[in-house]
Amino acid sequence: MSEAAFDRPGADLGWAGFHQPPDVVAELSAALFPRVLRRKDQRWWAEQYVRGLLAADGRKSVRRIASAVGGGAAEQSLHHLIAASTWDWSPMRAALAHRLQDAVTPAAWVVQPMAIPKVGEHSVGVGRQFVPRAGRPDSGQQAFGLWFASERASAPVNWRLHLPGGWIRDAERRRRAEIPEGAGEESLEECAAAVVRSTLKWDLPRRPVVLGAAGPDLGTAMRRYREAGVPLLVRVPGGTALAVAEPSLPGFGAGALAAQRIADSLRALRRPVQWADPLAGPTTVRSSLVVGVPVTLPDEGRPGLLLAEWTAPQSAARTDPRRPPTEFWLTDLDRMPVPALLRLAKLARRVARDCATTGEQVGLRDFVGRSFKGWHRHTTLASVAYAARTLDTSGVITARSA
């Protein structure tokens, strides 16, 4: 080890047994941290926080992170970096997004909800939330991540924590949690759209937004993204009311019809589309029957496309033609070929899988403090750790460093 390596806080701690090769974390740290963290010791501890997220087993508390990078002597410094420091997470996320743009080559920006179960009432934003893994409402936080996604990789680059009205209107809770003055009450759908709007400020190549679930006001949701200047592909229920826009198709002129009824009347037009299934391995290819139907939203009259998919169960060799559609998607990308649209839609499946696996491994849900700023700083550095693991897996940084 060179003499220069000892000229920094904690350099005598020893790093044997890390899960992550040091060149990946070091290169990301050198690229991201100097833009935001002005002091050398802050940059050092930020790098060690990322390394600890990658190395610590189980829940990524500050204590376990510190144990992975040097023990109790590191705990106070790491806690201060997250809970009491003053650095702004947004520029670091922007730098991370630019860093990942070429590595991931995103075909879409996937907005992924992340439910965070919590015990107690003091974690910022905590409230009664539906927890998909539990299948019932439970106490917890709700956040939305914006993920770069392609068929081969995904990574989170931006986050927004939903703040229920009880937190926004309670001055004492706001003060204790350090909620910024400009934060206001918003619905879950508004929160999801806001994470996209903040990402648009980073001067990145724009990509279609894939949204895994529509809110109760679909027309308003479509309008939000259209006004932001990004196309939207959103999963919708089979009962969504739409109007067939193509005169040659059944249902034209009949007014608003349920998406499932429209799809059922066009079974004869279904065509097979192949797509990569990340849930079954990187080389697994599946096939669905798909039809794309030109439609309009009844309350807007704007053109769009309804995508209906019939997927065979994994145990079946082929799709039963009598089965109802398994999923419906609505988009304003009405000129994109149907096979390309279905593959975009499947990126939501990839991100959900990656959030539940790699996201858990780097501690995206694991912030245990109570402050708004602490949550954002932890989640930002967890996203850097996620990027390090993603880049190392793909060989992007390793090959460049060789």
PDB file of C-alpha atoms in Angstrom, residues 202-395:
ATOM      1  CA  TRP A 202     -30.584  17.120 -15.078  1.00  0.00           C
ATOM      2  CA  ASP A 203     -30.282  17.564 -18.862  1.00  0.00           C
ATOM      3  CA  LEU A 204     -30.377  13.851 -19.628  1.00  0.00           C
ATOM      4  CA  PRO A 205     -31.578  12.199 -22.842  1.00  0.00           C
ATOM      5  CA  ARG A 206     -35.310  11.745 -22.282  1.00  0.00           C
ATOM      6  CA  ARG A 207     -36.803   8.295 -22.295  1.00  0.00           C
ATOM      7  CA  PRO A 208     -40.394   6.999 -22.074  1.00  0.00           C
ATOM      8  CA  VAL A 209     -41.675   6.664 -18.519  1.00  0.00           C
ATOM      9  CA  VAL A 210     -42.988   3.230 -17.549  1.00  0.00           C
ATOM     10  CA  LEU A 211     -45.431   3.330 -14.644  1.00  0.00           C
ATOM     11  CA  GLY A 212     -46.508   0.047 -13.100  1.00  0.00           C
ATOM     12  CA  ALA A 213     -49.937   1.203 -11.882  1.00  0.00           C
ATOM     13  CA  ALA A 214     -52.396   3.942 -12.729  1.00  0.00           C
ATOM     14  CA  GLY A 215     -54.027   6.077 -10.079  1.00  0.00           C
ATOM     15  CA  PRO A 216     -57.744   6.727  -9.797  1.00  0.00           C
ATOM     16  CA  ASP A 217     -57.617   9.678 -12.235  1.00  0.00           C
ATOM     17  CA  LEU A 218     -55.967   8.261 -15.342  1.00  0.00           C
ATOM     18  CA  GLY A 219     -56.677  11.311 -17.487  1.00  0.00           C
ATOM     19  CA  THR A 220     -54.912  13.634 -15.045  1.00  0.00           C
ATOM     20  CA  ALA A 221     -51.938  11.271 -14.819  1.00  0.00           C
ATOM     21  CA  MET A 222     -51.554  11.132 -18.599  1.00  0.00           C
ATOM     22  CA  ARG A 223     -51.785  14.916 -18.763  1.00  0.00           C
ATOM     23  CA  ARG A 224     -49.071  15.386 -16.098  1.00  0.00           C
ATOM     24  CA  TYR A 225     -46.510  13.434 -18.075  1.00  0.00           C
ATOM     25  CA  ARG A 226     -47.546  14.946 -21.394  1.00  0.00           C
ATOM     26  CA  GLU A 227     -47.096  18.446 -19.974  1.00  0.00           C
ATOM     27  CA  ALA A 228     -43.671  17.403 -18.671  1.00  0.00           C
ATOM     28  CA  GLY A 229     -42.724  16.400 -22.213  1.00  0.00           C
ATOM     29  CA  VAL A 230     -42.216  12.666 -21.681  1.00  0.00           C
ATOM     30  CA  PRO A 231     -44.244   9.824 -23.187  1.00  0.00           C
ATOM     31  CA  LEU A 232     -45.931   7.447 -20.763  1.00  0.00           C
ATOM     32  CA  LEU A 233     -46.606   3.708 -20.762  1.00  0.00           C
ATOM     33  CA  VAL A 234     -48.826   2.845 -17.794  1.00  0.00           C
ATOM     34  CA  ARG A 235     -50.397  -0.415 -16.616  1.00  0.00           C
ATOM     35  CA  VAL A 236     -54.173  -0.057 -16.279  1.00  0.00           C
ATOM     36  CA  PRO A 237     -57.008  -2.257 -14.958  1.00  0.00           C
ATOM     37  CA  GLY A 238     -59.194  -4.240 -17.310  1.00  0.00           C
ATOM     38  CA  GLY A 239     -62.164  -2.066 -16.389  1.00  0.00           C
ATOM     39  CA  THR A 240     -60.551   1.153 -17.674  1.00  0.00           C
ATOM     40  CA  ALA A 241     -63.037   3.009 -19.886  1.00  0.00           C
ATOM     41  CA  LEU A 242     -61.674   3.790 -23.357  1.00  0.00           C
ATOM     42  CA  ALA A 243     -63.079   4.547 -26.793  1.00  0.00           C
ATOM     43  CA  VAL A 244     -61.941   2.638 -29.898  1.00  0.00           C
ATOM     44  CA  ALA A 245     -60.403   5.171 -32.313  1.00  0.00           C
ATOM     45  CA  GLU A 246     -60.021   3.053 -35.471  1.00  0.00           C
ATOM     46  CA  PRO A 247     -63.176   3.010 -37.667  1.00  0.00           C
ATOM     47  CA  SER A 248     -62.400  -0.460 -39.057  1.00  0.00           C
ATOM     48  CA  LEU A 249     -62.330  -2.122 -35.623  1.00  0.00           C
ATOM     49  CA  PRO A 250     -65.205  -3.555 -33.556  1.00  0.00           C
ATOM     50  CA  GLY A 251     -66.454  -1.104 -30.955  1.00  0.00           C
ATOM     51  CA  PHE A 252     -65.787   2.047 -32.945  1.00  0.00           C
ATOM     52  CA  GLY A 253     -68.580   4.533 -32.330  1.00  0.00           C
ATOM     53  CA  ALA A 254     -69.884   2.626 -29.285  1.00  0.00           C
ATOM     54  CA  GLY A 255     -68.517   5.169 -26.794  1.00  0.00           C
ATOM     55  CA  ALA A 256     -66.620   4.208 -23.678  1.00  0.00           C
ATOM     56  CA  LEU A 257     -65.916   0.480 -23.332  1.00  0.00           C
ATOM     57  CA  ALA A 258     -63.909  -1.474 -20.770  1.00  0.00           C
ATOM     58  CA  ALA A 259     -60.361  -2.291 -21.877  1.00  0.00           C
ATOM     59  CA  GLN A 260     -61.018  -6.002 -21.388  1.00  0.00           C
ATOM     60  CA  ARG A 261     -64.125  -5.895 -23.590  1.00  0.00           C
ATOM     61  CA  ILE A 262     -62.170  -4.108 -26.331  1.00  0.00           C
ATOM     62  CA  ALA A 263     -59.371  -6.676 -26.145  1.00  0.00           C
ATOM     63  CA  ASP A 264     -61.748  -9.647 -26.118  1.00  0.00           C
ATOM     64  CA  SER A 265     -63.379  -8.433 -29.331  1.00  0.00           C
ATOM     65  CA  LEU A 266     -59.982  -8.348 -31.077  1.00  0.00           C
ATOM     66  CA  ARG A 267     -58.562 -11.746 -30.139  1.00  0.00           C
ATOM     67  CA  ALA A 268     -58.243 -12.641 -33.814  1.00  0.00           C
ATOM     68  CA  LEU A 269     -55.692  -9.851 -34.291  1.00  0.00           C
ATOM     69  CA  ARG A 270     -53.296 -11.089 -31.604  1.00  0.00           C
ATOM     70  CA  ARG A 271     -49.712 -11.722 -32.629  1.00  0.00           C
ATOM     71  CA  PRO A 272     -46.874 -13.489 -30.744  1.00  0.00           C
ATOM     72  CA  VAL A 273     -44.157 -11.283 -29.247  1.00  0.00           C
ATOM     73  CA  GLN A 274     -40.995 -12.584 -27.591  1.00  0.00           C
ATOM     74  CA  TRP A 275     -39.434 -10.860 -24.585  1.00  0.00           C
ATOM     75  CA  ALA A 276     -36.596 -11.452 -22.143  1.00  0.00           C
ATOM     76  CA  ASP A 277     -37.786 -12.579 -18.703  1.00  0.00           C
ATOM     77  CA  PRO A 278     -35.470 -11.303 -15.920  1.00  0.00           C
ATOM     78  CA  LEU A 279     -37.325 -13.372 -13.334  1.00  0.00           C
ATOM     79  CA  ALA A 280     -36.175 -16.605 -14.949  1.00  0.00           C
ATOM     80  CA  GLY A 281     -32.575 -15.741 -15.846  1.00  0.00           C
ATOM     81  CA  PRO A 282     -30.818 -13.419 -18.282  1.00  0.00           C
ATOM     82  CA  THR A 283     -31.147 -15.735 -21.290  1.00  0.00           C
ATOM     83  CA  THR A 284     -34.750 -16.853 -20.777  1.00  0.00           C
ATOM     84  CA  VAL A 285     -37.085 -15.733 -23.560  1.00  0.00           C
ATOM     85  CA  ARG A 286     -40.853 -15.983 -23.266  1.00  0.00           C
ATOM     86  CA  SER A 287     -43.658 -15.357 -25.709  1.00  0.00           C
ATOM     87  CA  SER A 288     -46.976 -13.573 -25.286  1.00  0.00           C
ATOM     88  CA  LEU A 289     -49.913 -12.945 -27.568  1.00  0.00           C
ATOM     89  CA  VAL A 290     -50.435  -9.204 -27.920  1.00  0.00           C
ATOM     90  CA  VAL A 291     -52.779  -6.814 -29.654  1.00  0.00           C
ATOM     91  CA  GLY A 292     -52.480  -3.037 -29.937  1.00  0.00           C
ATOM     92  CA  VAL A 293     -55.696  -1.045 -30.287  1.00  0.00           C
ATOM     93  CA  PRO A 294     -55.875   2.664 -31.186  1.00  0.00           C
ATOM     94  CA  VAL A 295     -58.029   4.303 -28.494  1.00  0.00           C
ATOM     95  CA  THR A 296     -58.848   7.649 -26.945  1.00  0.00           C
ATOM     96  CA  LEU A 297     -59.478   8.607 -23.351  1.00  0.00           C
ATOM     97  CA  PRO A 298     -63.165   9.510 -23.166  1.00  0.00           C
ATOM     98  CA  ASP A 299     -62.567  12.659 -21.110  1.00  0.00           C
ATOM     99  CA  GLU A 300     -59.771  13.960 -23.370  1.00  0.00           C
ATOM    100  CA  GLY A 301     -60.223  12.563 -26.858  1.00  0.00           C
ATOM    101  CA  ARG A 302     -56.445  12.351 -27.348  1.00  0.00           C
ATOM    102  CA  PRO A 303     -55.025   9.455 -29.347  1.00  0.00           C
ATOM    103  CA  GLY A 304     -53.358   6.581 -27.578  1.00  0.00           C
ATOM    104  CA  LEU A 305     -52.809   2.869 -27.817  1.00  0.00           C
ATOM    105  CA  LEU A 306     -54.190   0.092 -25.642  1.00  0.00           C
ATOM    106  CA  LEU A 307     -51.827  -2.843 -25.326  1.00  0.00           C
ATOM    107  CA  ALA A 308     -53.456  -6.117 -24.258  1.00  0.00           C
ATOM    108  CA  GLU A 309     -51.340  -9.172 -23.434  1.00  0.00           C
ATOM    109  CA  TRP A 310     -52.148 -12.846 -23.027  1.00  0.00           C
ATOM    110  CA  THR A 311     -49.353 -14.720 -21.250  1.00  0.00           C
ATOM    111  CA  ALA A 312     -49.251 -18.469 -20.842  1.00  0.00           C
ATOM    112  CA  PRO A 313     -48.586 -19.817 -17.330  1.00  0.00           C
ATOM    113  CA  GLN A 314     -44.974 -20.992 -17.004  1.00  0.00           C
ATOM    114  CA  SER A 315     -46.218 -24.561 -16.680  1.00  0.00           C
ATOM    115  CA  ALA A 316     -48.137 -24.359 -19.970  1.00  0.00           C
ATOM    116  CA  ALA A 317     -46.598 -24.821 -23.391  1.00  0.00           C
ATOM    117  CA  ARG A 318     -48.871 -22.249 -25.005  1.00  0.00           C
ATOM    118  CA  THR A 319     -51.489 -19.650 -24.173  1.00  0.00           C
ATOM    119  CA  ASP A 320     -55.058 -20.887 -23.794  1.00  0.00           C
ATOM    120  CA  PRO A 321     -56.998 -18.831 -26.384  1.00  0.00           C
ATOM    121  CA  ARG A 322     -60.028 -18.716 -24.067  1.00  0.00           C
ATOM    122  CA  ARG A 323     -58.138 -17.078 -21.186  1.00  0.00           C
ATOM    123  CA  PRO A 324     -58.718 -13.370 -20.563  1.00  0.00           C
ATOM    124  CA  PRO A 325     -55.808 -10.956 -21.071  1.00  0.00           C
ATOM    125  CA  THR A 326     -53.259 -10.978 -18.256  1.00  0.00           C
ATOM    126  CA  GLU A 327     -52.235  -7.315 -18.475  1.00  0.00           C
ATOM    127  CA  PHE A 328     -53.311  -4.048 -20.055  1.00  0.00           C
ATOM    128  CA  TRP A 329     -51.114  -1.034 -20.795  1.00  0.00           C
ATOM    129  CA  LEU A 330     -52.054   2.398 -22.103  1.00  0.00           C
ATOM    130  CA  THR A 331     -49.614   4.707 -23.863  1.00  0.00           C
ATOM    131  CA  ASP A 332     -49.360   7.836 -25.953  1.00  0.00           C
ATOM    132  CA  LEU A 333     -46.534   6.174 -27.911  1.00  0.00           C
ATOM    133  CA  ASP A 334     -49.142   5.229 -30.487  1.00  0.00           C
ATOM    134  CA  ARG A 335     -46.635   5.075 -33.365  1.00  0.00           C
ATOM    135  CA  MET A 336     -44.201   2.678 -31.686  1.00  0.00           C
ATOM    136  CA  PRO A 337     -44.446  -0.956 -32.886  1.00  0.00           C
ATOM    137  CA  VAL A 338     -46.369  -3.233 -30.536  1.00  0.00           C
ATOM    138  CA  PRO A 339     -43.434  -5.631 -29.916  1.00  0.00           C
ATOM    139  CA  ALA A 340     -41.211  -2.723 -28.812  1.00  0.00           C
ATOM    140  CA  LEU A 341     -43.958  -1.446 -26.500  1.00  0.00           C
ATOM    141  CA  LEU A 342     -44.379  -4.828 -24.832  1.00  0.00           C
ATOM    142  CA  ARG A 343     -40.627  -5.059 -24.207  1.00  0.00           C
ATOM    143  CA  LEU A 344     -40.705  -1.599 -22.666  1.00  0.00           C
ATOM    144  CA  ALA A 345     -43.561  -2.684 -20.412  1.00  0.00           C
ATOM    145  CA  LYS A 346     -41.555  -5.722 -19.254  1.00  0.00           C
ATOM    146  CA  LEU A 347     -38.872  -3.374 -17.887  1.00  0.00           C
ATOM    147  CA  ALA A 348     -41.225  -2.714 -14.956  1.00  0.00           C
ATOM    148  CA  ARG A 349     -40.943  -6.430 -14.183  1.00  0.00           C
ATOM    149  CA  ARG A 350     -37.138  -6.211 -14.295  1.00  0.00           C
ATOM    150  CA  VAL A 351     -37.011  -3.190 -11.956  1.00  0.00           C
ATOM    151  CA  ALA A 352     -39.415  -4.760  -9.448  1.00  0.00           C
ATOM    152  CA  ARG A 353     -37.193  -7.858  -9.360  1.00  0.00           C
ATOM    153  CA  ASP A 354     -33.975  -5.835  -9.056  1.00  0.00           C
ATOM    154  CA  CYS A 355     -35.391  -3.613  -6.313  1.00  0.00           C
ATOM    155  CA  ALA A 356     -36.374  -6.692  -4.308  1.00  0.00           C
ATOM    156  CA  THR A 357     -32.991  -8.415  -4.756  1.00  0.00           C
ATOM    157  CA  THR A 358     -30.023  -6.098  -5.315  1.00  0.00           C
ATOM    158  CA  GLY A 359     -31.949  -3.233  -3.723  1.00  0.00           C
ATOM    159  CA  GLU A 360     -32.296  -5.266  -0.540  1.00  0.00           C
ATOM    160  CA  GLN A 361     -28.642  -6.274  -0.663  1.00  0.00           C
ATOM    161  CA  VAL A 362     -27.441  -2.646  -0.662  1.00  0.00           C
ATOM    162  CA  GLY A 363     -29.983  -1.455   1.911  1.00  0.00           C
ATOM    163  CA  LEU A 364     -32.294   0.820  -0.093  1.00  0.00           C
ATOM    164  CA  ARG A 365     -35.032   0.323   2.538  1.00  0.00           C
ATOM    165  CA  ASP A 366     -32.767   0.209   5.562  1.00  0.00           C
ATOM    166  CA  PHE A 367     -32.458   3.790   6.841  1.00  0.00           C
ATOM    167  CA  VAL A 368     -33.311   3.676  10.556  1.00  0.00           C
ATOM    168  CA  GLY A 369     -33.162   7.377  11.444  1.00  0.00           C
ATOM    169  CA  ARG A 370     -36.030   9.822  11.680  1.00  0.00           C
ATOM    170  CA  SER A 371     -35.004  12.788   9.515  1.00  0.00           C
ATOM    171  CA  PHE A 372     -36.028  13.670   5.972  1.00  0.00           C
ATOM    172  CA  LYS A 373     -32.492  14.705   5.061  1.00  0.00           C
ATOM    173  CA  GLY A 374     -30.983  11.569   6.580  1.00  0.00           C
ATOM    174  CA  TRP A 375     -33.352   9.366   4.578  1.00  0.00           C
ATOM    175  CA  HIS A 376     -32.352  11.077   1.327  1.00  0.00           C
ATOM    176  CA  ARG A 377     -28.623  10.935   2.045  1.00  0.00           C
ATOM    177  CA  HIS A 378     -28.761   7.239   2.955  1.00  0.00           C
ATOM    178  CA  THR A 379     -30.840   6.392  -0.112  1.00  0.00           C
ATOM    179  CA  THR A 380     -28.478   8.357  -2.347  1.00  0.00           C
ATOM    180  CA  LEU A 381     -25.399   6.484  -1.105  1.00  0.00           C
ATOM    181  CA  ALA A 382     -27.315   3.195  -1.301  1.00  0.00           C
ATOM    182  CA  SER A 383     -27.993   4.052  -4.961  1.00  0.00           C
ATOM    183  CA  VAL A 384     -24.254   4.596  -5.454  1.00  0.00           C
ATOM    184  CA  ALA A 385     -23.629   1.163  -3.886  1.00  0.00           C
ATOM    185  CA  TYR A 386     -26.268  -0.303  -6.200  1.00  0.00           C
ATOM    186  CA  ALA A 387     -24.520   1.313  -9.185  1.00  0.00           C
ATOM    187  CA  ALA A 388     -21.166  -0.115  -8.071  1.00  0.00           C
ATOM    188  CA  ARG A 389     -22.616  -3.610  -7.946  1.00  0.00           C
ATOM    189  CA  THR A 390     -24.369  -3.169 -11.304  1.00  0.00           C
ATOM    190  CA  LEU A 391     -21.302  -1.772 -13.033  1.00  0.00           C
ATOM    191  CA  ASP A 392     -19.048  -4.455 -11.630  1.00  0.00           C
ATOM    192  CA  THR A 393     -21.448  -7.189 -12.761  1.00  0.00           C
ATOM    193  CA  SER A 394     -21.501  -5.802 -16.298  1.00  0.00           C
ATOM    194  CA  GLY A 395     -17.724  -5.283 -16.348  1.00  0.00           C
TER     195      GLY A 395
END
